[in-house]
């Protein structure tokens, strides 16, 4: 057995060589090589390595069925965004760009009728959101489901302020009509910081990084025979639009939330005049 520094990587690669599952084997061997290269480059002391192990241990201890600190860590390293981009380039040619799911899709969105308010339009800038679910050629997809969730005008999701609001506020599950259209009332969301009370917050502090995400509304669109699509609509002009803490902003997803001054249309929509309006069409790719 040659356990020299030169052989330290190859003997581990060799140990994984009989892994029956090919994908697992390739993954572990590649991970070993990259991890060893990284350790050789950094050349840490054992005390430094223990700091890293302790950091990962505390990251794990922060996870439960409501909090996924490892995913948040992946988010701030841009890895969640990278995996999403790699995966969607294969399946969704011509479809709306995807982006990260995030940690706040943790409760079921309540079913709502088209035109319903997902949160009271009285607190914040009242807003009408409308769009269509279409295939990549522009043909409407009637009956598509659109799951929506967003923070309020102070940047809080319902699950962060359950002493103030009921669960389901700022969320809605809609079914598109015969034209593939969906529409609802809401308020314009505010930018907000990702959770910073755990090891990820520590990392951001230690590296002089900010925790903020630009204002956005989350969407998951699904229809029979199509790839389901997870994305956001970003508020044009929002703070942090060029500096998302989790690197998940895409230019094609940035949408104007314009003021509209039209009494008749406001009355029809059940919104005060003036109010803001945003349009967001979602293109889905067919499964082959
Ligand atoms: C979100 O948009 O809800 C989110 C995404 C990634 C990390 C934290 C929050
Ligand atoms: Fe979000």
mmCIF file with all atom_site columns, N, CA and C in Angstrom, residues 244-283:
data_model
loop_
_atom_site.group_PDB
_atom_site.id
_atom_site.type_symbol
_atom_site.label_atom_id
_atom_site.label_alt_id
_atom_site.label_comp_id
_atom_site.label_asym_id
_atom_site.label_entity_id
_atom_site.label_seq_id
_atom_site.pdbx_PDB_ins_code
_atom_site.Cartn_x
_atom_site.Cartn_y
_atom_site.Cartn_z
_atom_site.occupancy
_atom_site.B_iso_or_equiv
_atom_site.pdbx_formal_charge
_atom_site.auth_seq_id
_atom_site.auth_comp_id
_atom_site.auth_asym_id
_atom_site.auth_atom_id
_atom_site.pdbx_PDB_model_num
ATOM 1   N N  . UNK A 1 244 ? -28.707 40.246 -6.876  1.00 0.00 ? 244 UNK A N  1
ATOM 2   C CA . UNK A 1 244 ? -29.463 39.241 -6.117  1.00 0.00 ? 244 UNK A CA 1
ATOM 3   C C  . UNK A 1 244 ? -28.506 38.375 -5.281  1.00 0.00 ? 244 UNK A C  1
ATOM 4   N N  . UNK A 1 245 ? -28.783 38.258 -3.980  1.00 0.00 ? 245 UNK A N  1
ATOM 5   C CA . UNK A 1 245 ? -27.893 37.489 -3.092  1.00 0.00 ? 245 UNK A CA 1
ATOM 6   C C  . UNK A 1 245 ? -27.776 36.024 -3.503  1.00 0.00 ? 245 UNK A C  1
ATOM 7   N N  . UNK A 1 246 ? -28.769 35.514 -4.252  1.00 0.00 ? 246 UNK A N  1
ATOM 8   C CA . UNK A 1 246 ? -28.709 34.097 -4.651  1.00 0.00 ? 246 UNK A CA 1
ATOM 9   C C  . UNK A 1 246 ? -28.556 33.942 -6.176  1.00 0.00 ? 246 UNK A C  1
ATOM 10  N N  . UNK A 1 247 ? -28.216 35.054 -6.859  1.00 0.00 ? 247 UNK A N  1
ATOM 11  C CA . UNK A 1 247 ? -27.832 35.015 -8.280  1.00 0.00 ? 247 UNK A CA 1
ATOM 12  C C  . UNK A 1 247 ? -28.926 34.444 -9.190  1.00 0.00 ? 247 UNK A C  1
ATOM 13  N N  . UNK A 1 248 ? -30.192 34.674 -8.814  1.00 0.00 ? 248 UNK A N  1
ATOM 14  C CA . UNK A 1 248 ? -31.278 33.991 -9.529  1.00 0.00 ? 248 UNK A CA 1
ATOM 15  C C  . UNK A 1 248 ? -32.090 34.923 -10.429 1.00 0.00 ? 248 UNK A C  1
ATOM 16  N N  . UNK A 1 249 ? -31.645 36.179 -10.596 1.00 0.00 ? 249 UNK A N  1
ATOM 17  C CA . UNK A 1 249 ? -32.396 37.114 -11.445 1.00 0.00 ? 249 UNK A CA 1
ATOM 18  C C  . UNK A 1 249 ? -32.008 36.896 -12.910 1.00 0.00 ? 249 UNK A C  1
ATOM 19  N N  . UNK A 1 250 ? -33.027 36.857 -13.773 1.00 0.00 ? 250 UNK A N  1
ATOM 20  C CA . UNK A 1 250 ? -32.782 36.748 -15.221 1.00 0.00 ? 250 UNK A CA 1
ATOM 21  C C  . UNK A 1 250 ? -33.457 37.946 -15.886 1.00 0.00 ? 250 UNK A C  1
ATOM 22  N N  . UNK A 1 251 ? -32.749 38.567 -16.831 1.00 0.00 ? 251 UNK A N  1
ATOM 23  C CA . UNK A 1 251 ? -33.287 39.779 -17.464 1.00 0.00 ? 251 UNK A CA 1
ATOM 24  C C  . UNK A 1 251 ? -34.672 39.536 -18.071 1.00 0.00 ? 251 UNK A C  1
ATOM 25  N N  . UNK A 1 252 ? -34.871 38.355 -18.675 1.00 0.00 ? 252 UNK A N  1
ATOM 26  C CA . UNK A 1 252 ? -36.154 38.089 -19.356 1.00 0.00 ? 252 UNK A CA 1
ATOM 27  C C  . UNK A 1 252 ? -37.325 38.008 -18.374 1.00 0.00 ? 252 UNK A C  1
ATOM 28  N N  . UNK A 1 253 ? -37.029 37.925 -17.084 1.00 0.00 ? 253 UNK A N  1
ATOM 29  C CA . UNK A 1 253 ? -38.106 37.776 -16.085 1.00 0.00 ? 253 UNK A CA 1
ATOM 30  C C  . UNK A 1 253 ? -38.428 39.101 -15.386 1.00 0.00 ? 253 UNK A C  1
ATOM 31  N N  . UNK A 1 254 ? -37.743 40.177 -15.796 1.00 0.00 ? 254 UNK A N  1
ATOM 32  C CA . UNK A 1 254 ? -37.970 41.484 -15.153 1.00 0.00 ? 254 UNK A CA 1
ATOM 33  C C  . UNK A 1 254 ? -39.102 42.196 -15.900 1.00 0.00 ? 254 UNK A C  1
ATOM 34  N N  . UNK A 1 255 ? -40.121 42.607 -15.149 1.00 0.00 ? 255 UNK A N  1
ATOM 35  C CA . UNK A 1 255 ? -41.380 43.071 -15.735 1.00 0.00 ? 255 UNK A CA 1
ATOM 36  C C  . UNK A 1 255 ? -41.743 44.438 -15.149 1.00 0.00 ? 255 UNK A C  1
ATOM 37  N N  . UNK A 1 256 ? -42.244 45.382 -15.989 1.00 0.00 ? 256 UNK A N  1
ATOM 38  C CA . UNK A 1 256 ? -42.700 46.662 -15.417 1.00 0.00 ? 256 UNK A CA 1
ATOM 39  C C  . UNK A 1 256 ? -43.979 46.485 -14.596 1.00 0.00 ? 256 UNK A C  1
ATOM 40  N N  . UNK A 1 257 ? -44.051 47.153 -13.481 1.00 0.00 ? 257 UNK A N  1
ATOM 41  C CA . UNK A 1 257 ? -45.266 47.217 -12.653 1.00 0.00 ? 257 UNK A CA 1
ATOM 42  C C  . UNK A 1 257 ? -45.752 48.670 -12.754 1.00 0.00 ? 257 UNK A C  1
ATOM 43  N N  . UNK A 1 258 ? -46.434 48.993 -13.859 1.00 0.00 ? 258 UNK A N  1
ATOM 44  C CA . UNK A 1 258 ? -46.744 50.390 -14.179 1.00 0.00 ? 258 UNK A CA 1
ATOM 45  C C  . UNK A 1 258 ? -47.985 50.862 -13.442 1.00 0.00 ? 258 UNK A C  1
ATOM 46  N N  . UNK A 1 259 ? -48.011 52.179 -13.133 1.00 0.00 ? 259 UNK A N  1
ATOM 47  C CA . UNK A 1 259 ? -49.222 52.782 -12.578 1.00 0.00 ? 259 UNK A CA 1
ATOM 48  C C  . UNK A 1 259 ? -50.244 52.936 -13.696 1.00 0.00 ? 259 UNK A C  1
ATOM 49  N N  . UNK A 1 260 ? -51.495 52.584 -13.414 1.00 0.00 ? 260 UNK A N  1
ATOM 50  C CA . UNK A 1 260 ? -52.583 52.740 -14.388 1.00 0.00 ? 260 UNK A CA 1
ATOM 51  C C  . UNK A 1 260 ? -53.657 53.602 -13.743 1.00 0.00 ? 260 UNK A C  1
ATOM 52  N N  . UNK A 1 261 ? -54.024 54.658 -14.451 1.00 0.00 ? 261 UNK A N  1
ATOM 53  C CA . UNK A 1 261 ? -55.039 55.590 -13.939 1.00 0.00 ? 261 UNK A CA 1
ATOM 54  C C  . UNK A 1 261 ? -56.259 55.459 -14.841 1.00 0.00 ? 261 UNK A C  1
ATOM 55  N N  . UNK A 1 262 ? -57.245 54.631 -14.449 1.00 0.00 ? 262 UNK A N  1
ATOM 56  C CA . UNK A 1 262 ? -58.429 54.374 -15.274 1.00 0.00 ? 262 UNK A CA 1
ATOM 57  C C  . UNK A 1 262 ? -59.530 53.889 -14.339 1.00 0.00 ? 262 UNK A C  1
ATOM 58  N N  . UNK A 1 263 ? -60.436 54.819 -14.013 1.00 0.00 ? 263 UNK A N  1
ATOM 59  C CA . UNK A 1 263 ? -61.469 54.524 -13.010 1.00 0.00 ? 263 UNK A CA 1
ATOM 60  C C  . UNK A 1 263 ? -62.305 53.306 -13.376 1.00 0.00 ? 263 UNK A C  1
ATOM 61  N N  . UNK A 1 264 ? -62.720 53.219 -14.652 1.00 0.00 ? 264 UNK A N  1
ATOM 62  C CA . UNK A 1 264 ? -63.618 52.133 -15.059 1.00 0.00 ? 264 UNK A CA 1
ATOM 63  C C  . UNK A 1 264 ? -62.932 50.790 -14.906 1.00 0.00 ? 264 UNK A C  1
ATOM 64  N N  . UNK A 1 265 ? -61.697 50.735 -15.417 1.00 0.00 ? 265 UNK A N  1
ATOM 65  C CA . UNK A 1 265 ? -60.968 49.464 -15.341 1.00 0.00 ? 265 UNK A CA 1
ATOM 66  C C  . UNK A 1 265 ? -60.672 49.104 -13.880 1.00 0.00 ? 265 UNK A C  1
ATOM 67  N N  . UNK A 1 266 ? -60.339 50.107 -13.049 1.00 0.00 ? 266 UNK A N  1
ATOM 68  C CA . UNK A 1 266 ? -60.074 49.835 -11.627 1.00 0.00 ? 266 UNK A CA 1
ATOM 69  C C  . UNK A 1 266 ? -61.323 49.259 -10.969 1.00 0.00 ? 266 UNK A C  1
ATOM 70  N N  . UNK A 1 267 ? -62.499 49.852 -11.274 1.00 0.00 ? 267 UNK A N  1
ATOM 71  C CA . UNK A 1 267 ? -63.755 49.385 -10.663 1.00 0.00 ? 267 UNK A CA 1
ATOM 72  C C  . UNK A 1 267 ? -64.035 47.950 -11.112 1.00 0.00 ? 267 UNK A C  1
ATOM 73  N N  . UNK A 1 268 ? -63.806 47.653 -12.396 1.00 0.00 ? 268 UNK A N  1
ATOM 74  C CA . UNK A 1 268 ? -64.051 46.287 -12.908 1.00 0.00 ? 268 UNK A CA 1
ATOM 75  C C  . UNK A 1 268 ? -63.158 45.268 -12.194 1.00 0.00 ? 268 UNK A C  1
ATOM 76  N N  . UNK A 1 269 ? -61.947 45.707 -11.870 1.00 0.00 ? 269 UNK A N  1
ATOM 77  C CA . UNK A 1 269 ? -60.980 44.780 -11.265 1.00 0.00 ? 269 UNK A CA 1
ATOM 78  C C  . UNK A 1 269 ? -61.107 44.719 -9.747  1.00 0.00 ? 269 UNK A C  1
ATOM 79  N N  . UNK A 1 270 ? -61.906 45.633 -9.182  1.00 0.00 ? 270 UNK A N  1
ATOM 80  C CA . UNK A 1 270 ? -62.051 45.654 -7.716  1.00 0.00 ? 270 UNK A CA 1
ATOM 81  C C  . UNK A 1 270 ? -60.816 46.224 -7.041  1.00 0.00 ? 270 UNK A C  1
ATOM 82  N N  . UNK A 1 271 ? -60.159 47.174 -7.725  1.00 0.00 ? 271 UNK A N  1
ATOM 83  C CA . UNK A 1 271 ? -58.948 47.791 -7.164  1.00 0.00 ? 271 UNK A CA 1
ATOM 84  C C  . UNK A 1 271 ? -59.136 49.305 -7.093  1.00 0.00 ? 271 UNK A C  1
ATOM 85  N N  . UNK A 1 272 ? -58.413 49.972 -6.177  1.00 0.00 ? 272 UNK A N  1
ATOM 86  C CA . UNK A 1 272 ? -58.493 51.429 -6.143  1.00 0.00 ? 272 UNK A CA 1
ATOM 87  C C  . UNK A 1 272 ? -57.870 52.022 -7.412  1.00 0.00 ? 272 UNK A C  1
ATOM 88  N N  . UNK A 1 273 ? -58.290 53.246 -7.713  1.00 0.00 ? 273 UNK A N  1
ATOM 89  C CA . UNK A 1 273 ? -57.690 53.976 -8.836  1.00 0.00 ? 273 UNK A CA 1
ATOM 90  C C  . UNK A 1 273 ? -56.839 55.120 -8.262  1.00 0.00 ? 273 UNK A C  1
ATOM 91  N N  . UNK A 1 274 ? -55.569 55.270 -8.696  1.00 0.00 ? 274 UNK A N  1
ATOM 92  C CA . UNK A 1 274 ? -54.838 54.400 -9.624  1.00 0.00 ? 274 UNK A CA 1
ATOM 93  C C  . UNK A 1 274 ? -54.297 53.161 -8.899  1.00 0.00 ? 274 UNK A C  1
ATOM 94  N N  . UNK A 1 275 ? -53.838 52.221 -9.680  1.00 0.00 ? 275 UNK A N  1
ATOM 95  C CA . UNK A 1 275 ? -53.164 51.038 -9.122  1.00 0.00 ? 275 UNK A CA 1
ATOM 96  C C  . UNK A 1 275 ? -52.074 50.615 -10.112 1.00 0.00 ? 275 UNK A C  1
ATOM 97  N N  . UNK A 1 276 ? -51.326 49.629 -9.747  1.00 0.00 ? 276 UNK A N  1
ATOM 98  C CA . UNK A 1 276 ? -50.248 49.177 -10.637 1.00 0.00 ? 276 UNK A CA 1
ATOM 99  C C  . UNK A 1 276 ? -50.654 47.876 -11.341 1.00 0.00 ? 276 UNK A C  1
ATOM 100 N N  . UNK A 1 277 ? -50.078 47.643 -12.501 1.00 0.00 ? 277 UNK A N  1
ATOM 101 C CA . UNK A 1 277 ? -50.406 46.431 -13.271 1.00 0.00 ? 277 UNK A CA 1
ATOM 102 C C  . UNK A 1 277 ? -49.124 45.800 -13.828 1.00 0.00 ? 277 UNK A C  1
ATOM 103 N N  . UNK A 1 278 ? -49.093 44.482 -13.802 1.00 0.00 ? 278 UNK A N  1
ATOM 104 C CA . UNK A 1 278 ? -47.952 43.745 -14.372 1.00 0.00 ? 278 UNK A CA 1
ATOM 105 C C  . UNK A 1 278 ? -48.493 42.607 -15.231 1.00 0.00 ? 278 UNK A C  1
ATOM 106 N N  . UNK A 1 279 ? -47.811 42.348 -16.343 1.00 0.00 ? 279 UNK A N  1
ATOM 107 C CA . UNK A 1 279 ? -48.193 41.225 -17.231 1.00 0.00 ? 279 UNK A CA 1
ATOM 108 C C  . UNK A 1 279 ? -47.056 40.215 -17.266 1.00 0.00 ? 279 UNK A C  1
ATOM 109 N N  . UNK A 1 280 ? -47.440 38.953 -17.203 1.00 0.00 ? 280 UNK A N  1
ATOM 110 C CA . UNK A 1 280 ? -46.396 37.919 -17.217 1.00 0.00 ? 280 UNK A CA 1
ATOM 111 C C  . UNK A 1 280 ? -46.943 36.677 -17.915 1.00 0.00 ? 280 UNK A C  1
ATOM 112 N N  . UNK A 1 281 ? -46.507 36.468 -19.166 1.00 0.00 ? 281 UNK A N  1
ATOM 113 C CA . UNK A 1 281 ? -46.893 35.253 -19.882 1.00 0.00 ? 281 UNK A CA 1
ATOM 114 C C  . UNK A 1 281 ? -45.874 34.161 -19.600 1.00 0.00 ? 281 UNK A C  1
ATOM 115 N N  . UNK A 1 282 ? -46.364 32.942 -19.510 1.00 0.00 ? 282 UNK A N  1
ATOM 116 C CA . UNK A 1 282 ? -45.482 31.813 -19.192 1.00 0.00 ? 282 UNK A CA 1
ATOM 117 C C  . UNK A 1 282 ? -45.571 30.801 -20.335 1.00 0.00 ? 282 UNK A C  1
ATOM 118 N N  . UNK A 1 283 ? -44.420 30.513 -20.938 1.00 0.00 ? 283 UNK A N  1
ATOM 119 C CA . UNK A 1 283 ? -44.384 29.539 -22.049 1.00 0.00 ? 283 UNK A CA 1
ATOM 120 C C  . UNK A 1 283 ? -43.854 28.204 -21.537 1.00 0.00 ? 283 UNK A C  1
#
